[in-house]
């Protein structure tokens, strides 16, 4: 079954075989990032997160580049330049990266061509970044006299360490897929022709073999608790989670399917079955 939504103008959204594909769709502008695109991306990820038929999201770009970053030629930001933004205004890249951060479902970014500036920071909260071998990356802000956005100063050091984050962000230099992979920014590098196939193969494996609630809890455990200064509060949550296994039908199914050497049929759903004691759910 496939479902393509035409509600968007600067991205496309399609659901096929439990995988939602979100595609940046301004190839004539090398997928330059706009305020409209930011809001459409946030809405698309929200739709995928709330759709019980979606298990995984693949994020990619139409044309030869993933995204060359902010395109302010479309009218600038969504506030009056004379009066400035109000206190609640949120810069566009973070509208996407923060929505991915809160996802209950894994997100796989498939990066090709140029992925620079906001065209890279929006992907830092994805679970996976796969790259074409000819990709080029850059946090180019200092070379434009502007500043890192998308909460990238929080995400990037957690992915590659403070030293590499400093190098890339202070210099603003471009770097290739091999350096990105070596540093841990991207998980794997693929031949450009096989990049999307690799992304969909990974998505299909996650959809077929992982439990939706287990994935939702695990990605949030990592994101929200790995930076604490003690393991004690993490272990408190772990203990409650493990104690709940006895009444968890997915846990029983996971063991049974393993013993019977068959694909699991998990029944719990993140939209209604997340544990109510998770500290970030209040």
Short mmCIF file of N, CA and C in Angstrom, two decimals, residues 10 24-35 37 65-72 74 119:
data_model
loop_
_atom_site.label_atom_id
_atom_site.label_comp_id
_atom_site.label_asym_id
_atom_site.label_seq_id
_atom_site.Cartn_x
_atom_site.Cartn_y
_atom_site.Cartn_z
N UNK A 10 6.94 22.48 -0.61
CA UNK A 10 8.40 22.48 -0.71
C UNK A 10 9.02 21.16 -0.27
N UNK A 24 12.96 16.69 0.59
CA UNK A 24 13.11 18.12 0.29
C UNK A 24 12.92 18.29 -1.21
N UNK A 25 12.05 19.21 -1.61
CA UNK A 25 11.64 19.24 -3.02
C UNK A 25 11.72 20.64 -3.60
N UNK A 26 12.91 21.21 -3.54
CA UNK A 26 13.21 22.45 -4.26
C UNK A 26 14.50 22.26 -5.07
N UNK A 27 14.50 21.27 -5.96
CA UNK A 27 15.75 20.95 -6.65
C UNK A 27 16.29 22.10 -7.48
N UNK A 28 15.39 22.98 -7.97
CA UNK A 28 15.85 24.11 -8.77
C UNK A 28 16.66 25.10 -7.93
N UNK A 29 16.48 25.05 -6.60
CA UNK A 29 17.25 25.88 -5.67
C UNK A 29 18.21 25.04 -4.83
N UNK A 30 18.54 23.86 -5.34
CA UNK A 30 19.42 22.93 -4.63
C UNK A 30 18.91 22.64 -3.22
N UNK A 31 17.57 22.60 -3.12
CA UNK A 31 16.88 22.35 -1.86
C UNK A 31 17.27 23.35 -0.77
N UNK A 32 17.45 24.60 -1.19
CA UNK A 32 17.68 25.66 -0.22
C UNK A 32 16.58 25.67 0.83
N UNK A 33 16.98 25.84 2.07
CA UNK A 33 16.08 25.70 3.21
C UNK A 33 15.36 27.01 3.48
N UNK A 34 14.04 26.97 3.57
CA UNK A 34 13.22 28.15 3.81
C UNK A 34 12.37 27.97 5.06
N UNK A 35 11.75 29.05 5.51
CA UNK A 35 10.85 28.96 6.65
C UNK A 35 9.68 28.04 6.33
N UNK A 37 9.68 25.52 4.24
CA UNK A 37 10.17 24.14 4.27
C UNK A 37 10.32 23.66 5.70
N UNK A 65 21.53 17.55 -4.87
CA UNK A 65 21.98 17.89 -3.52
C UNK A 65 20.91 17.57 -2.49
N UNK A 66 21.38 17.23 -1.29
CA UNK A 66 20.43 17.10 -0.20
C UNK A 66 19.90 18.49 0.16
N UNK A 67 20.80 19.42 0.51
CA UNK A 67 20.41 20.81 0.76
C UNK A 67 21.66 21.66 0.94
N UNK A 68 21.65 22.81 0.28
CA UNK A 68 22.79 23.73 0.40
C UNK A 68 22.60 24.74 1.53
N UNK A 69 21.59 24.54 2.36
CA UNK A 69 21.40 25.41 3.52
C UNK A 69 20.37 26.50 3.28
N UNK A 70 20.38 27.49 4.15
CA UNK A 70 19.33 28.49 4.17
C UNK A 70 19.25 29.27 2.87
N UNK A 71 18.02 29.45 2.39
CA UNK A 71 17.75 30.27 1.22
C UNK A 71 16.86 31.43 1.66
N UNK A 72 17.47 32.56 1.92
CA UNK A 72 16.71 33.72 2.41
C UNK A 72 16.18 34.57 1.27
N UNK A 74 13.75 33.92 -0.41
CA UNK A 74 12.29 33.75 -0.45
C UNK A 74 11.56 34.68 0.51
N UNK A 119 21.20 22.76 5.94
CA UNK A 119 20.96 21.52 5.23
C UNK A 119 21.65 20.33 5.85
#
